[in-house]
Amino acid sequence: EDQVTQSPEALRLQEGESSSLNCSYTVSGLRGLFWYRQDPGKGPEFLFTLYSAGEEKEKERLKATLTKKESFLHITAPKPEDSATYLCAVQGSGSARQLTFGSGTQLTVLP
Amino acid sequence: GAGVSQTPSNKVTEKGKYVELRCDPISGHTALYWYRQSLGQGPEFLIYFQGTGAADDSGLPNDRFFAVRPEGSVSTLKIQRTERGDSAVYLCASSLLAGDNSPLHFGNGTRLTVT
């Protein structure tokens, strides 16, 4: 059974204070690891897909990295508009098109 | 362009009633998914359609839940004899291709409250 654990559950940063969110996973044959952003009352918004260990993807102030056991979402010099819940999900080879999500990290960036 | 559209955005129903939740996927997306999200949790998989057929319904919690996609576009999630434990946000997503790992694009969900 695929499992995803995200930490911390909540994170408060001052504007400009860089940090990282963690996503630890166990999966049978990783087909993809996905990061999503979710704002209150909205559906998850796709950010990145990572396919293999060592891969990195960047978008504005966000950079996602992947190892064989975990992924990190690095946030550089965050702004208040980066405040959201960040969700990590995995797709394993044995689960067809199912994504298994973690519970998310709720990020608050204070001005 | 238009994203995934879900209606209604909110639904309040009494225990034991029947409800239908509708999803309009992104035009041209062949794969459609239903997920359920409880407060403070990540989305949980319910069912996945490839075209008109349910390719994987292993996430449906019991036989009170059923979903259809008769013409390969719009889908309806149907819940019979609703229970208070069914209260959650029901999310629909679509993707361009089935059978690969292209990203899912989610709608804003239907918040179902069973009283």
PDB file of C-alpha atoms in Angstrom:
ATOM      1  CA  GLU A   1       0.000   0.000   0.000  1.00  0.00           C
ATOM      2  CA  ASP A   2       1.344   3.392  -1.016  1.00  0.00           C
ATOM      3  CA  GLN A   3       1.843   5.862   1.843  1.00  0.00           C
ATOM      4  CA  VAL A   4       2.696   9.559   2.014  1.00  0.00           C
ATOM      5  CA  THR A   5       3.625  11.525   5.151  1.00  0.00           C
ATOM      6  CA  GLN A   6       4.103  15.275   5.065  1.00  0.00           C
ATOM      7  CA  SER A   7       5.848  17.427   7.660  1.00  0.00           C
ATOM      8  CA  PRO A   8       5.460  19.773   9.313  1.00  0.00           C
ATOM      9  CA  GLU A   9       1.657  19.890   9.508  1.00  0.00           C
ATOM     10  CA  ALA A  10       1.806  23.678   9.748  1.00  0.00           C
ATOM     11  CA  LEU A  11       4.549  26.241   9.184  1.00  0.00           C
ATOM     12  CA  ARG A  12       4.586  29.962   9.837  1.00  0.00           C
ATOM     13  CA  LEU A  13       7.287  32.047   8.144  1.00  0.00           C
ATOM     14  CA  GLN A  14       8.100  35.706   7.996  1.00  0.00           C
ATOM     15  CA  GLU A  15       8.134  37.196   4.508  1.00  0.00           C
ATOM     16  CA  GLY A  16      11.552  36.494   2.986  1.00  0.00           C
ATOM     17  CA  GLU A  17      12.335  33.622   5.395  1.00  0.00           C
ATOM     18  CA  SER A  18      13.230  30.588   3.250  1.00  0.00           C
ATOM     19  CA  SER A  19      12.315  27.048   4.353  1.00  0.00           C
ATOM     20  CA  SER A  20      11.516  23.533   3.129  1.00  0.00           C
ATOM     21  CA  LEU A  21       8.521  21.219   3.315  1.00  0.00           C
ATOM     22  CA  ASN A  22       9.052  17.462   3.509  1.00  0.00           C
ATOM     23  CA  CYS A  23       7.180  14.605   1.850  1.00  0.00           C
ATOM     24  CA  SER A  24       8.208  11.076   2.812  1.00  0.00           C
ATOM     25  CA  TYR A  25       6.761   8.224   0.787  1.00  0.00           C
ATOM     26  CA  THR A  26       6.652   4.478   0.337  1.00  0.00           C
ATOM     27  CA  VAL A  27       5.431   3.185  -2.987  1.00  0.00           C
ATOM     28  CA  SER A  28       5.756   0.094  -5.127  1.00  0.00           C
ATOM     29  CA  GLY A  29       7.405   1.357  -8.295  1.00  0.00           C
ATOM     30  CA  LEU A  30       7.187   5.158  -8.383  1.00  0.00           C
ATOM     31  CA  ARG A  31       5.575   6.401 -11.584  1.00  0.00           C
ATOM     32  CA  GLY A  32       5.403   9.993 -10.442  1.00  0.00           C
ATOM     33  CA  LEU A  33       5.470  12.279  -7.406  1.00  0.00           C
ATOM     34  CA  PHE A  34       3.223  15.315  -7.605  1.00  0.00           C
ATOM     35  CA  TRP A  35       3.092  18.601  -5.693  1.00  0.00           C
ATOM     36  CA  TYR A  36      -0.122  20.589  -5.516  1.00  0.00           C
ATOM     37  CA  ARG A  37      -1.079  23.876  -3.890  1.00  0.00           C
ATOM     38  CA  GLN A  38      -4.534  24.244  -2.345  1.00  0.00           C
ATOM     39  CA  ASP A  39      -6.111  27.539  -1.294  1.00  0.00           C
ATOM     40  CA  PRO A  40      -9.075  27.573   1.127  1.00  0.00           C
ATOM     41  CA  GLY A  41     -12.311  26.609  -0.615  1.00  0.00           C
ATOM     42  CA  LYS A  42     -10.509  25.681  -3.827  1.00  0.00           C
ATOM     43  CA  GLY A  43      -9.388  22.479  -5.480  1.00  0.00           C
ATOM     44  CA  PRO A  44      -5.719  21.474  -5.588  1.00  0.00           C
ATOM     45  CA  GLU A  45      -3.678  23.330  -8.211  1.00  0.00           C
ATOM     46  CA  PHE A  46      -0.920  21.374  -9.966  1.00  0.00           C
ATOM     47  CA  LEU A  47       2.650  22.575  -9.389  1.00  0.00           C
ATOM     48  CA  PHE A  48       5.194  19.872 -10.324  1.00  0.00           C
ATOM     49  CA  THR A  49       5.699  16.263 -11.345  1.00  0.00           C
ATOM     50  CA  LEU A  50       8.947  14.467 -10.475  1.00  0.00           C
ATOM     51  CA  TYR A  51       9.699  11.056 -11.950  1.00  0.00           C
ATOM     52  CA  SER A  52      13.063   9.842 -10.674  1.00  0.00           C
ATOM     53  CA  ALA A  53      15.551  10.369  -7.860  1.00  0.00           C
ATOM     54  CA  GLY A  54      17.822  13.345  -8.428  1.00  0.00           C
ATOM     55  CA  GLU A  55      15.275  15.254 -10.484  1.00  0.00           C
ATOM     56  CA  GLU A  56      14.546  18.907  -9.671  1.00  0.00           C
ATOM     57  CA  LYS A  57      11.851  21.292 -10.921  1.00  0.00           C
ATOM     58  CA  GLU A  58      11.539  25.053 -10.319  1.00  0.00           C
ATOM     59  CA  LYS A  59       8.756  27.580 -10.608  1.00  0.00           C
ATOM     60  CA  GLU A  60       9.201  31.133  -9.353  1.00  0.00           C
ATOM     61  CA  ARG A  61      10.073  30.862  -5.626  1.00  0.00           C
ATOM     62  CA  LEU A  62       9.436  27.113  -5.461  1.00  0.00           C
ATOM     63  CA  LYS A  63      11.843  24.261  -6.133  1.00  0.00           C
ATOM     64  CA  ALA A  64      10.939  20.587  -5.780  1.00  0.00           C
ATOM     65  CA  THR A  65      13.534  17.837  -5.362  1.00  0.00           C
ATOM     66  CA  LEU A  66      13.252  14.050  -5.188  1.00  0.00           C
ATOM     67  CA  THR A  67      15.186  11.211  -3.574  1.00  0.00           C
ATOM     68  CA  LYS A  68      14.270   7.534  -3.366  1.00  0.00           C
ATOM     69  CA  LYS A  69      12.426   8.053  -0.087  1.00  0.00           C
ATOM     70  CA  GLU A  70      11.356  11.678   0.087  1.00  0.00           C
ATOM     71  CA  SER A  71      10.720  14.915  -1.740  1.00  0.00           C
ATOM     72  CA  PHE A  72      11.320  18.459  -0.599  1.00  0.00           C
ATOM     73  CA  LEU A  73       9.544  21.624  -1.622  1.00  0.00           C
ATOM     74  CA  HIS A  74      11.945  24.507  -1.065  1.00  0.00           C
ATOM     75  CA  ILE A  75      10.447  27.979  -0.762  1.00  0.00           C
ATOM     76  CA  THR A  76      12.909  30.820  -1.310  1.00  0.00           C
ATOM     77  CA  ALA A  77      12.110  34.307   0.012  1.00  0.00           C
ATOM     78  CA  PRO A  78       8.387  33.584   0.364  1.00  0.00           C
ATOM     79  CA  LYS A  79       5.691  36.229   0.041  1.00  0.00           C
ATOM     80  CA  PRO A  80       2.286  36.354   1.784  1.00  0.00           C
ATOM     81  CA  GLU A  81       0.634  35.164  -1.437  1.00  0.00           C
ATOM     82  CA  ASP A  82       2.516  31.872  -1.070  1.00  0.00           C
ATOM     83  CA  SER A  83       0.315  31.094   1.943  1.00  0.00           C
ATOM     84  CA  ALA A  84      -1.637  27.899   1.160  1.00  0.00           C
ATOM     85  CA  THR A  85      -1.715  24.185   1.914  1.00  0.00           C
ATOM     86  CA  TYR A  86       0.856  22.234  -0.075  1.00  0.00           C
ATOM     87  CA  LEU A  87      -0.068  18.648  -0.915  1.00  0.00           C
ATOM     88  CA  CYS A  88       2.243  15.852  -2.024  1.00  0.00           C
ATOM     89  CA  ALA A  89       0.951  12.769  -3.861  1.00  0.00           C
ATOM     90  CA  VAL A  90       2.459   9.629  -5.376  1.00  0.00           C
ATOM     91  CA  GLN A  91       1.414   7.353  -8.192  1.00  0.00           C
ATOM     92  CA  GLY A  92       2.733   3.814  -7.936  1.00  0.00           C
ATOM     93  CA  SER A  93       3.023   1.173 -10.621  1.00  0.00           C
ATOM     94  CA  GLY A  94       0.518  -1.040  -8.830  1.00  0.00           C
ATOM     95  CA  SER A  95      -2.206   1.575  -8.454  1.00  0.00           C
ATOM     96  CA  ALA A  96      -3.155   2.377 -12.037  1.00  0.00           C
ATOM     97  CA  ARG A  97      -4.209   6.010 -12.051  1.00  0.00           C
ATOM     98  CA  GLN A  98      -4.804   6.430  -8.344  1.00  0.00           C
ATOM     99  CA  LEU A  99      -2.901   9.160  -6.542  1.00  0.00           C
ATOM    100  CA  THR A 100      -2.173   8.703  -2.842  1.00  0.00           C
ATOM    101  CA  PHE A 101      -2.045  12.081  -1.110  1.00  0.00           C
ATOM    102  CA  GLY A 102      -0.462  13.210   2.120  1.00  0.00           C
ATOM    103  CA  SER A 103      -2.366  15.379   4.581  1.00  0.00           C
ATOM    104  CA  GLY A 104      -0.533  18.501   3.489  1.00  0.00           C
ATOM    105  CA  THR A 105       1.519  21.278   5.063  1.00  0.00           C
ATOM    106  CA  GLN A 106      -0.382  24.473   5.848  1.00  0.00           C
ATOM    107  CA  LEU A 107       2.006  27.344   5.115  1.00  0.00           C
ATOM    108  CA  THR A 108       1.404  30.857   6.442  1.00  0.00           C
ATOM    109  CA  VAL A 109       3.718  33.675   5.341  1.00  0.00           C
ATOM    110  CA  LEU A 110       3.438  36.767   7.504  1.00  0.00           C
ATOM    111  CA  PRO A 111       4.128  40.235   6.038  1.00  0.00           C
TER     112      PRO A 111
ATOM    113  CA  GLY B   1      -9.469  28.260 -20.882  1.00  0.00           C
ATOM    114  CA  ALA B   2     -12.268  26.740 -18.822  1.00  0.00           C
ATOM    115  CA  GLY B   3     -11.264  24.454 -16.013  1.00  0.00           C
ATOM    116  CA  VAL B   4     -13.080  21.565 -14.364  1.00  0.00           C
ATOM    117  CA  SER B   5     -16.552  22.686 -13.289  1.00  0.00           C
ATOM    118  CA  GLN B   6     -18.453  21.117 -10.398  1.00  0.00           C
ATOM    119  CA  THR B   7     -22.044  21.738  -9.385  1.00  0.00           C
ATOM    120  CA  PRO B   8     -23.463  22.463  -6.938  1.00  0.00           C
ATOM    121  CA  SER B   9     -20.665  24.123  -4.980  1.00  0.00           C
ATOM    122  CA  ASN B  10     -22.506  23.372  -1.746  1.00  0.00           C
ATOM    123  CA  LYS B  11     -25.146  20.762  -0.934  1.00  0.00           C
ATOM    124  CA  VAL B  12     -26.921  20.289   2.374  1.00  0.00           C
ATOM    125  CA  THR B  13     -29.096  17.211   2.707  1.00  0.00           C
ATOM    126  CA  GLU B  14     -30.783  15.212   5.400  1.00  0.00           C
ATOM    127  CA  LYS B  15     -29.611  11.793   6.499  1.00  0.00           C
ATOM    128  CA  GLY B  16     -31.144   9.090   4.339  1.00  0.00           C
ATOM    129  CA  LYS B  17     -31.673  11.282   1.263  1.00  0.00           C
ATOM    130  CA  TYR B  18     -30.257  10.733  -2.246  1.00  0.00           C
ATOM    131  CA  VAL B  19     -27.835  13.242  -3.814  1.00  0.00           C
ATOM    132  CA  GLU B  20     -26.204  13.749  -7.199  1.00  0.00           C
ATOM    133  CA  LEU B  21     -23.000  15.691  -7.748  1.00  0.00           C
ATOM    134  CA  ARG B  22     -22.043  16.810 -11.246  1.00  0.00           C
ATOM    135  CA  CYS B  23     -18.652  17.271 -12.898  1.00  0.00           C
ATOM    136  CA  ASP B  24     -17.826  18.918 -16.251  1.00  0.00           C
ATOM    137  CA  PRO B  25     -14.213  18.070 -17.143  1.00  0.00           C
ATOM    138  CA  ILE B  26     -11.836  20.116 -19.268  1.00  0.00           C
ATOM    139  CA  SER B  27     -12.786  19.764 -22.923  1.00  0.00           C
ATOM    140  CA  GLY B  28     -10.766  17.029 -24.618  1.00  0.00           C
ATOM    141  CA  HIS B  29      -9.680  15.331 -21.393  1.00  0.00           C
ATOM    142  CA  THR B  30     -10.381  11.615 -21.684  1.00  0.00           C
ATOM    143  CA  ALA B  31      -9.747  10.624 -18.076  1.00  0.00           C
ATOM    144  CA  LEU B  32     -11.971  11.715 -15.179  1.00  0.00           C
ATOM    145  CA  TYR B  33     -11.536  11.092 -11.461  1.00  0.00           C
ATOM    146  CA  TRP B  34     -13.528  11.536  -8.274  1.00  0.00           C
ATOM    147  CA  TYR B  35     -11.813  12.124  -4.938  1.00  0.00           C
ATOM    148  CA  ARG B  36     -13.171  12.881  -1.478  1.00  0.00           C
ATOM    149  CA  GLN B  37     -11.464  15.257   0.957  1.00  0.00           C
ATOM    150  CA  SER B  38     -12.247  15.473   4.660  1.00  0.00           C
ATOM    151  CA  LEU B  39     -11.221  18.465   6.752  1.00  0.00           C
ATOM    152  CA  GLY B  40      -7.482  18.562   7.378  1.00  0.00           C
ATOM    153  CA  GLN B  41      -6.810  15.581   5.129  1.00  0.00           C
ATOM    154  CA  GLY B  42      -5.562  15.063   1.610  1.00  0.00           C
ATOM    155  CA  PRO B  43      -7.920  13.897  -1.138  1.00  0.00           C
ATOM    156  CA  GLU B  44      -8.797  10.182  -1.186  1.00  0.00           C
ATOM    157  CA  PHE B  45      -9.393   8.330  -4.450  1.00  0.00           C
ATOM    158  CA  LEU B  46     -12.911   7.114  -5.221  1.00  0.00           C
ATOM    159  CA  ILE B  47     -13.198   6.208  -8.913  1.00  0.00           C
ATOM    160  CA  TYR B  48     -11.528   6.765 -12.266  1.00  0.00           C
ATOM    161  CA  PHE B  49     -13.122   6.799 -15.716  1.00  0.00           C
ATOM    162  CA  GLN B  50     -11.347   6.219 -18.988  1.00  0.00           C
ATOM    163  CA  GLY B  51     -13.855   7.362 -21.576  1.00  0.00           C
ATOM    164  CA  THR B  52     -17.316   6.114 -20.615  1.00  0.00           C
ATOM    165  CA  GLY B  53     -16.284   3.149 -18.498  1.00  0.00           C
ATOM    166  CA  ALA B  54     -15.170   3.004 -14.895  1.00  0.00           C
ATOM    167  CA  ALA B  55     -11.596   1.732 -15.161  1.00  0.00           C
ATOM    168  CA  ASP B  56     -11.070   1.588 -11.394  1.00  0.00           C
ATOM    169  CA  ASP B  57     -13.800   1.941  -8.753  1.00  0.00           C
ATOM    170  CA  SER B  58     -11.822   0.411  -5.910  1.00  0.00           C
ATOM    171  CA  GLY B  59     -12.030   3.583  -3.811  1.00  0.00           C
ATOM    172  CA  LEU B  60     -15.827   3.694  -3.547  1.00  0.00           C
ATOM    173  CA  PRO B  61     -16.502   3.067   0.154  1.00  0.00           C
ATOM    174  CA  ASN B  62     -19.654   0.937  -0.290  1.00  0.00           C
ATOM    175  CA  ASP B  63     -22.537   0.225  -2.652  1.00  0.00           C
ATOM    176  CA  ARG B  64     -24.350   3.440  -1.693  1.00  0.00           C
ATOM    177  CA  PHE B  65     -21.876   5.249  -3.948  1.00  0.00           C
ATOM    178  CA  PHE B  66     -22.133   5.056  -7.726  1.00  0.00           C
ATOM    179  CA  ALA B  67     -20.796   7.165 -10.586  1.00  0.00           C
ATOM    180  CA  VAL B  68     -21.572   7.375 -14.285  1.00  0.00           C
ATOM    181  CA  ARG B  69     -20.114   9.037 -17.351  1.00  0.00           C
ATOM    182  CA  PRO B  70     -22.524   8.020 -20.120  1.00  0.00           C
ATOM    183  CA  GLU B  71     -21.112  10.057 -23.026  1.00  0.00           C
ATOM    184  CA  GLY B  72     -17.485  10.209 -21.972  1.00  0.00           C
ATOM    185  CA  SER B  73     -17.629  13.819 -20.827  1.00  0.00           C
ATOM    186  CA  VAL B  74     -19.851  14.925 -17.923  1.00  0.00           C
ATOM    187  CA  SER B  75     -19.895  12.640 -14.887  1.00  0.00           C
ATOM    188  CA  THR B  76     -22.335  12.307 -12.009  1.00  0.00           C
ATOM    189  CA  LEU B  77     -21.501  10.910  -8.579  1.00  0.00           C
ATOM    190  CA  LYS B  78     -24.579   9.471  -6.917  1.00  0.00           C
ATOM    191  CA  ILE B  79     -24.921   8.769  -3.207  1.00  0.00           C
ATOM    192  CA  GLN B  80     -27.911   6.852  -1.882  1.00  0.00           C
ATOM    193  CA  ARG B  81     -29.203   6.832   1.716  1.00  0.00           C
ATOM    194  CA  THR B  82     -26.709   9.481   2.778  1.00  0.00           C
ATOM    195  CA  GLU B  83     -25.084   9.229   6.204  1.00  0.00           C
ATOM    196  CA  ARG B  84     -23.490  11.952   8.339  1.00  0.00           C
ATOM    197  CA  GLY B  85     -20.107  10.341   7.696  1.00  0.00           C
ATOM    198  CA  ASP B  86     -20.484  11.119   3.993  1.00  0.00           C
ATOM    199  CA  SER B  87     -20.016  14.829   4.774  1.00  0.00           C
ATOM    200  CA  ALA B  88     -16.877  15.998   2.940  1.00  0.00           C
ATOM    201  CA  VAL B  89     -15.714  17.911  -0.115  1.00  0.00           C
ATOM    202  CA  TYR B  90     -16.097  15.830  -3.259  1.00  0.00           C
ATOM    203  CA  LEU B  91     -13.460  16.755  -5.836  1.00  0.00           C
ATOM    204  CA  CYS B  92     -13.510  15.953  -9.527  1.00  0.00           C
ATOM    205  CA  ALA B  93     -10.395  16.002 -11.693  1.00  0.00           C
ATOM    206  CA  SER B  94      -9.574  15.352 -15.322  1.00  0.00           C
ATOM    207  CA  SER B  95      -6.418  14.642 -17.274  1.00  0.00           C
ATOM    208  CA  LEU B  96      -5.554  14.750 -20.935  1.00  0.00           C
ATOM    209  CA  LEU B  97      -4.546  11.137 -21.308  1.00  0.00           C
ATOM    210  CA  ALA B  98      -5.322   7.978 -19.446  1.00  0.00           C
ATOM    211  CA  GLY B  99      -2.742   5.319 -18.685  1.00  0.00           C
ATOM    212  CA  ASP B 100       0.120   7.723 -18.109  1.00  0.00           C
ATOM    213  CA  ASN B 101       1.162  10.087 -15.351  1.00  0.00           C
ATOM    214  CA  SER B 102      -0.062  13.370 -16.814  1.00  0.00           C
ATOM    215  CA  PRO B 103      -1.158  15.737 -14.037  1.00  0.00           C
ATOM    216  CA  LEU B 104      -4.692  15.858 -12.741  1.00  0.00           C
ATOM    217  CA  HIS B 105      -6.551  19.163 -12.938  1.00  0.00           C
ATOM    218  CA  PHE B 106      -9.053  19.564 -10.130  1.00  0.00           C
ATOM    219  CA  GLY B 107     -12.315  21.451  -9.832  1.00  0.00           C
ATOM    220  CA  ASN B 108     -13.190  23.424  -6.719  1.00  0.00           C
ATOM    221  CA  GLY B 109     -15.334  20.634  -5.361  1.00  0.00           C
ATOM    222  CA  THR B 110     -18.818  20.169  -3.959  1.00  0.00           C
ATOM    223  CA  ARG B 111     -19.055  20.570  -0.189  1.00  0.00           C
ATOM    224  CA  LEU B 112     -21.605  17.987   0.967  1.00  0.00           C
ATOM    225  CA  THR B 113     -23.125  18.334   4.428  1.00  0.00           C
ATOM    226  CA  VAL B 114     -25.410  15.590   5.706  1.00  0.00           C
ATOM    227  CA  THR B 115     -27.498  16.686   8.706  1.00  0.00           C
TER     228      THR B 115
END
